[in-house]
Amino acid sequence: MQSQIQGIHHITSLASSPAANNRFFTEALGLRRVKTTVNFDAPEVYHLYYGDEIGTPGTVMTYFPRPRSARGKPGVGEVGTVSFVIPVGTSEAWKIRLAEFRVGGITTDTLFGENRVLFGGPDGESFALVEREDTRAPWTGGGVSEDMAIRGFHSASMRLRDGGASAELLRFMGYEAVGSEGATMRFAKSKGNNANHLDIETVAGGKRAKQGAGSVHHIAFSVADAAAQRKVRKALIETGYQVTPQIDRDYFQAIYFRSPGGILFEIATDAPGFDADEDRASLGSALKLPKQHEHLRAELEAELEPLD
Ligand code: ZN
């Protein structure tokens, strides 16, 4: 199992306004919207994917935006901060850029020796840009220059009352504890896809989170293909986890299970990828529906709020 998991695949959150969500990721952060589809389990809600040019696993932030939905209440048992990599020395430029886009809650700090810019998303969600060397080629949307563009995920933090059982799960998934600072314990994959880190943030006695707009819905980890996914599924089941069967999400195969701290984990395959039903040049531009919802197209096109 250790060698099958290659880091973060995607992270999926809840949002309110689809248009505000799209503006924030494509304009302020300069990511590419690589897929415009619907939540396969609730097709009246968009599923928007933002990442690099082709939505390489490890770069993909995704959202279920439900217009006018209430905000979540942060707490324990959920993902706290989602972090992206930016080139070393670009924090100051990002601070200025985010302020120009009237992004809220901009502050800076250092964690594990890396400079970070912290800020809030359109629904108050917690993000960080972290300075780090990274060889991944960036997408340069929204007028972001190549020398400062986001490279993909750096990490996500899991906010938990007690991180013990989750730390054990991460070790089982091939992560190693690489350090701790304050209440944060860092885990890393040595041979991953560059989205290699996860933090456990312990908040003893913290109140449970209430999920709503701005909350992370689940975090997905990458495996190469369905065969690797079957191995991971078997290993998890043998350890006592309740894991869903393999589910076809058109752009990847997914399995889901609940981690000990309550966070929903997914294991997603890298294949077939987001160019399975669109050519690379036009990724994200048309509303794509899975076969099972194609008959709803006219209705959905009329009801889903425009993104631009
Ligand atoms: Zn997912």
Short mmCIF file of C-alpha atoms and ligand atoms in Angstrom, two decimals:
data_model
loop_
_atom_site.label_atom_id
_atom_site.label_comp_id
_atom_site.label_asym_id
_atom_site.label_seq_id
_atom_site.Cartn_x
_atom_site.Cartn_y
_atom_site.Cartn_z
CA MET A 1 0.00 0.00 0.00
CA GLN A 2 2.87 2.38 0.84
CA SER A 3 4.21 2.40 -2.68
CA GLN A 4 0.80 2.69 -4.38
CA ILE A 5 -0.20 6.07 -2.96
CA GLN A 6 1.62 8.95 -4.62
CA GLY A 7 0.46 12.03 -2.72
CA ILE A 8 -2.64 14.19 -2.96
CA HIS A 9 -4.77 13.70 -6.10
CA HIS A 10 -7.43 16.39 -5.56
CA ILE A 11 -9.18 18.21 -2.74
CA THR A 12 -12.90 18.88 -2.95
CA SER A 13 -14.70 21.63 -1.04
CA LEU A 14 -18.13 23.18 -0.77
CA ALA A 15 -18.91 26.70 -1.96
CA SER A 16 -21.82 29.10 -2.35
CA SER A 17 -21.64 31.21 -5.54
CA PRO A 18 -20.26 29.29 -8.55
CA ALA A 19 -19.34 32.54 -10.34
CA ALA A 20 -17.42 33.90 -7.34
CA ASN A 21 -15.66 30.56 -6.95
CA ASN A 22 -14.69 30.48 -10.62
CA ARG A 23 -13.42 34.10 -10.52
CA PHE A 24 -11.31 33.47 -7.46
CA PHE A 25 -9.53 30.38 -8.79
CA THR A 26 -9.11 31.39 -12.43
CA GLU A 27 -8.45 35.10 -11.93
CA ALA A 28 -6.97 35.74 -8.46
CA LEU A 29 -5.04 32.45 -8.19
CA GLY A 30 -4.53 31.99 -11.95
CA LEU A 31 -5.42 28.28 -12.08
CA ARG A 32 -7.07 26.69 -15.10
CA ARG A 33 -10.66 25.47 -14.90
CA VAL A 34 -9.99 22.04 -16.39
CA LYS A 35 -13.47 20.57 -16.05
CA THR A 36 -16.98 21.95 -15.81
CA THR A 37 -19.33 19.18 -14.82
CA VAL A 38 -21.88 18.36 -12.14
CA ASN A 39 -21.74 16.43 -8.90
CA PHE A 40 -22.42 12.92 -10.20
CA ASP A 41 -24.37 12.16 -6.99
CA ALA A 42 -26.37 15.45 -7.08
CA PRO A 43 -26.44 16.71 -10.69
CA GLU A 44 -28.23 19.97 -9.85
CA VAL A 45 -24.89 21.12 -8.34
CA TYR A 46 -21.81 21.97 -10.40
CA HIS A 47 -18.54 20.14 -9.94
CA LEU A 48 -15.78 22.57 -10.93
CA TYR A 49 -12.14 21.48 -11.19
CA TYR A 50 -9.18 23.89 -11.14
CA GLY A 51 -5.54 22.94 -11.67
CA ASP A 52 -2.62 23.11 -14.06
CA GLU A 53 -2.91 22.81 -17.84
CA ILE A 54 -4.32 19.26 -17.83
CA GLY A 55 -5.39 18.88 -14.23
CA THR A 56 -2.38 16.80 -13.25
CA PRO A 57 -3.08 14.86 -10.03
CA GLY A 58 -1.61 16.85 -7.16
CA THR A 59 -2.73 20.19 -8.60
CA VAL A 60 -6.51 19.87 -8.65
CA MET A 61 -8.78 21.84 -6.31
CA THR A 62 -12.43 21.02 -6.93
CA TYR A 63 -15.72 22.50 -5.72
CA PHE A 64 -19.40 21.72 -5.30
CA PRO A 65 -20.86 25.24 -5.36
CA ARG A 66 -24.47 25.51 -4.18
CA PRO A 67 -25.73 29.08 -4.60
CA ARG A 68 -26.71 30.88 -1.39
CA SER A 69 -25.74 27.94 0.83
CA ALA A 70 -24.79 28.73 4.42
CA ARG A 71 -21.14 28.78 5.47
CA GLY A 72 -19.66 25.93 7.42
CA LYS A 73 -18.33 26.37 10.94
CA PRO A 74 -14.64 25.50 11.25
CA GLY A 75 -13.71 22.97 13.90
CA VAL A 76 -12.09 19.60 14.41
CA GLY A 77 -12.69 16.54 12.26
CA GLU A 78 -12.05 18.33 8.98
CA VAL A 79 -9.31 19.62 6.72
CA GLY A 80 -8.09 22.97 8.06
CA THR A 81 -5.78 24.73 5.61
CA VAL A 82 -5.18 23.78 1.99
CA SER A 83 -1.71 24.86 0.82
CA PHE A 84 -0.29 25.41 -2.66
CA VAL A 85 3.38 25.73 -3.68
CA ILE A 86 4.67 29.06 -4.99
CA PRO A 87 8.28 29.75 -6.04
CA VAL A 88 10.77 30.81 -3.38
CA GLY A 89 10.82 34.60 -2.93
CA THR A 90 7.33 35.33 -4.30
CA SER A 91 5.35 35.80 -1.06
CA GLU A 92 5.51 39.57 -1.27
CA ALA A 93 4.26 39.63 -4.88
CA TRP A 94 1.40 37.30 -3.93
CA LYS A 95 0.44 39.48 -0.96
CA ILE A 96 0.15 42.45 -3.29
CA ARG A 97 -1.76 40.47 -5.93
CA LEU A 98 -4.24 39.01 -3.43
CA ALA A 99 -4.84 42.45 -1.91
CA GLU A 100 -5.59 43.80 -5.41
CA PHE A 101 -8.26 41.11 -5.75
CA ARG A 102 -9.66 42.16 -2.33
CA VAL A 103 -8.93 38.75 -0.85
CA GLY A 104 -9.60 38.62 2.90
CA GLY A 105 -7.43 37.62 5.85
CA ILE A 106 -4.01 38.03 4.22
CA THR A 107 -1.19 37.35 6.69
CA THR A 108 2.26 35.80 6.50
CA ASP A 109 4.20 33.42 8.70
CA THR A 110 6.77 30.64 8.58
CA LEU A 111 6.07 26.94 9.16
CA PHE A 112 8.82 24.30 9.10
CA GLY A 113 11.17 26.95 7.74
CA GLU A 114 8.98 27.79 4.73
CA ASN A 115 7.45 31.23 4.15
CA ARG A 116 3.68 31.21 3.79
CA VAL A 117 0.99 33.66 2.73
CA LEU A 118 -2.29 32.81 4.46
CA PHE A 119 -5.63 34.08 3.17
CA GLY A 120 -9.34 33.32 2.95
CA GLY A 121 -11.21 31.95 -0.03
CA PRO A 122 -14.54 33.33 -1.30
CA ASP A 123 -16.46 31.36 1.34
CA GLY A 124 -13.96 32.03 4.12
CA GLU A 125 -12.00 28.83 3.58
CA SER A 126 -8.41 28.73 4.78
CA PHE A 127 -5.63 28.72 2.17
CA ALA A 128 -1.86 29.13 2.19
CA LEU A 129 0.72 29.70 -0.52
CA VAL A 130 4.01 28.17 0.57
CA GLU A 131 7.43 29.04 -0.85
CA ARG A 132 9.26 25.89 -1.95
CA GLU A 133 11.45 24.61 -4.80
CA ASP A 134 9.21 22.65 -7.16
CA THR A 135 9.83 21.36 -10.68
CA ARG A 136 6.19 21.17 -11.75
CA ALA A 137 5.28 23.33 -14.76
CA PRO A 138 2.67 25.94 -13.80
CA TRP A 139 -0.45 27.15 -15.56
CA THR A 140 -0.26 30.91 -15.99
CA GLY A 141 -3.86 32.08 -16.06
CA GLY A 142 -5.34 35.36 -14.87
CA GLY A 143 -2.21 37.29 -15.86
CA VAL A 144 -0.02 35.50 -13.28
CA SER A 145 3.57 35.37 -14.51
CA GLU A 146 5.39 32.05 -14.78
CA ASP A 147 7.97 33.07 -12.17
CA MET A 148 5.30 33.36 -9.46
CA ALA A 149 2.56 30.95 -10.59
CA ILE A 150 1.18 28.19 -8.36
CA ARG A 151 2.86 24.80 -8.95
CA GLY A 152 0.21 22.58 -7.39
CA PHE A 153 -0.63 21.43 -3.90
CA HIS A 154 1.91 21.66 -1.12
CA SER A 155 -0.17 20.01 1.59
CA ALA A 156 -3.38 19.97 3.53
CA SER A 157 -3.75 20.10 7.29
CA MET A 158 -6.07 17.77 9.14
CA ARG A 159 -7.53 19.47 12.22
CA LEU A 160 -8.15 16.82 14.85
CA ARG A 161 -8.83 16.53 18.56
CA ASP A 162 -6.42 13.62 18.77
CA GLY A 163 -4.20 12.84 15.80
CA GLY A 164 -2.91 9.47 17.00
CA ALA A 165 -5.07 7.14 14.91
CA SER A 166 -4.80 9.35 11.83
CA ALA A 167 -1.01 9.44 12.16
CA GLU A 168 -1.10 5.65 12.18
CA LEU A 169 -3.27 5.63 9.04
CA LEU A 170 -0.90 8.02 7.26
CA ARG A 171 2.06 5.77 8.11
CA PHE A 172 0.07 2.84 6.73
CA MET A 173 -0.43 4.91 3.57
CA GLY A 174 3.32 5.34 3.25
CA TYR A 175 3.80 8.74 4.87
CA GLU A 176 6.60 9.37 7.33
CA ALA A 177 6.55 11.83 10.23
CA VAL A 178 9.17 14.43 9.33
CA GLY A 179 8.82 16.99 12.10
CA SER A 180 6.60 18.88 14.49
CA GLU A 181 6.19 22.55 15.25
CA GLY A 182 3.77 23.79 17.91
CA ALA A 183 0.61 21.68 17.57
CA THR A 184 1.40 20.66 13.99
CA MET A 185 2.95 17.35 13.00
CA ARG A 186 4.17 17.06 9.41
CA PHE A 187 4.08 13.90 7.32
CA ALA A 188 5.74 13.41 3.93
CA LYS A 189 5.92 10.93 1.08
CA SER A 190 9.47 10.46 -0.08
CA LYS A 191 8.64 9.41 -3.65
CA GLY A 192 5.43 11.14 -4.57
CA ASN A 193 3.89 13.49 -7.10
CA ASN A 194 5.21 16.65 -5.33
CA ALA A 195 1.91 17.14 -3.46
CA ASN A 196 3.70 15.09 -0.84
CA HIS A 197 2.88 16.63 2.53
CA LEU A 198 0.11 16.34 5.07
CA ASP A 199 -0.06 18.03 8.44
CA ILE A 200 -1.93 16.94 11.54
CA GLU A 201 -2.98 19.92 13.63
CA THR A 202 -4.04 18.85 17.11
CA VAL A 203 -6.70 20.95 18.83
CA ALA A 204 -7.37 19.18 22.14
CA GLY A 205 -10.98 19.72 23.21
CA GLY A 206 -11.84 21.50 19.93
CA LYS A 207 -15.46 21.71 18.80
CA ARG A 208 -16.54 19.56 15.88
CA ALA A 209 -16.73 21.32 12.53
CA LYS A 210 -20.10 21.91 10.89
CA GLN A 211 -19.90 21.35 7.16
CA GLY A 212 -21.11 24.11 4.82
CA ALA A 213 -19.83 26.51 2.16
CA GLY A 214 -16.08 26.88 2.59
CA SER A 215 -15.61 23.44 4.19
CA VAL A 216 -13.44 20.78 2.63
CA HIS A 217 -15.70 17.86 1.68
CA HIS A 218 -12.96 15.27 1.13
CA ILE A 219 -9.32 14.80 0.29
CA ALA A 220 -8.31 12.39 -2.45
CA PHE A 221 -5.00 10.54 -2.72
CA SER A 222 -3.47 9.47 -5.99
CA VAL A 223 -2.81 5.96 -7.29
CA ALA A 224 -1.75 5.21 -10.85
CA ASP A 225 -4.56 2.97 -11.98
CA ALA A 226 -7.41 0.63 -11.05
CA ALA A 227 -5.05 -2.26 -10.26
CA ALA A 228 -3.14 -0.15 -7.72
CA GLN A 229 -6.46 1.03 -6.33
CA ARG A 230 -7.65 -2.55 -5.83
CA LYS A 231 -4.49 -3.29 -3.81
CA VAL A 232 -5.04 -0.24 -1.62
CA ARG A 233 -8.71 -1.13 -1.15
CA LYS A 234 -7.81 -4.66 -0.08
CA ALA A 235 -5.16 -3.42 2.37
CA LEU A 236 -7.57 -0.93 3.92
CA ILE A 237 -10.34 -3.50 4.28
CA GLU A 238 -7.90 -5.97 5.89
CA THR A 239 -7.01 -3.24 8.39
CA GLY A 240 -10.67 -2.81 9.31
CA TYR A 241 -11.73 0.18 7.21
CA GLN A 242 -15.09 0.24 5.47
CA VAL A 243 -14.34 1.15 1.88
CA THR A 244 -16.80 1.76 -0.97
CA PRO A 245 -16.57 -0.30 -4.16
CA GLN A 246 -14.70 1.30 -7.08
CA ILE A 247 -16.90 4.10 -8.50
CA ASP A 248 -16.44 5.44 -12.03
CA ARG A 249 -16.07 9.25 -11.96
CA ASP A 250 -15.34 9.38 -15.74
CA TYR A 251 -11.98 11.18 -15.23
CA PHE A 252 -10.78 8.79 -12.52
CA GLN A 253 -11.97 5.78 -10.53
CA ALA A 254 -12.74 6.50 -6.89
CA ILE A 255 -13.05 4.64 -3.61
CA TYR A 256 -13.96 6.36 -0.35
CA PHE A 257 -13.52 5.67 3.35
CA ARG A 258 -13.78 7.64 6.58
CA SER A 259 -10.48 8.34 8.36
CA PRO A 260 -10.36 7.89 12.16
CA GLY A 261 -10.66 11.64 12.86
CA GLY A 262 -13.82 11.85 10.72
CA ILE A 263 -12.32 13.27 7.51
CA LEU A 264 -13.56 11.63 4.31
CA PHE A 265 -10.67 10.14 2.34
CA GLU A 266 -10.80 9.13 -1.32
CA ILE A 267 -8.31 7.14 -3.34
CA ALA A 268 -8.45 8.26 -7.00
CA THR A 269 -6.71 6.89 -10.08
CA ASP A 270 -4.54 9.13 -12.26
CA ALA A 271 -6.03 7.49 -15.35
CA PRO A 272 -7.86 8.32 -17.55
CA GLY A 273 -7.55 12.04 -16.71
CA PHE A 274 -9.47 15.19 -17.60
CA ASP A 275 -8.75 15.07 -21.33
CA ALA A 276 -10.78 11.85 -21.62
CA ASP A 277 -13.73 13.72 -23.15
CA GLU A 278 -12.31 17.09 -24.28
CA ASP A 279 -9.17 18.08 -26.12
CA ARG A 280 -6.49 19.76 -24.04
CA ALA A 281 -6.91 23.18 -25.63
CA SER A 282 -10.56 23.48 -24.65
CA LEU A 283 -10.59 21.74 -21.24
CA GLY A 284 -13.23 23.12 -18.93
CA SER A 285 -14.99 25.28 -21.49
CA ALA A 286 -18.11 23.15 -22.09
CA LEU A 287 -20.52 21.65 -19.57
CA LYS A 288 -19.68 17.95 -19.51
CA LEU A 289 -22.24 15.52 -18.14
CA PRO A 290 -21.73 11.87 -17.31
CA LYS A 291 -23.76 9.45 -19.43
CA GLN A 292 -26.23 8.79 -16.62
CA HIS A 293 -27.18 12.50 -16.44
CA GLU A 294 -27.01 13.43 -20.13
CA HIS A 295 -30.82 13.26 -20.36
CA LEU A 296 -30.97 16.16 -17.86
CA ARG A 297 -28.85 18.48 -20.02
CA ALA A 298 -31.55 20.97 -21.09
CA GLU A 299 -32.84 21.27 -17.54
CA LEU A 300 -29.36 21.62 -16.01
CA GLU A 301 -28.20 24.17 -18.58
CA ALA A 302 -31.25 26.27 -17.71
CA GLU A 303 -30.86 25.92 -13.95
CA LEU A 304 -27.10 26.09 -13.28
CA GLU A 305 -25.98 29.68 -12.73
CA PRO A 306 -23.58 31.01 -15.39
CA LEU A 307 -19.91 30.98 -14.36
CA ASP A 308 -18.77 34.04 -16.32
ZN ZN B 1 -13.09 13.45 -5.03
#
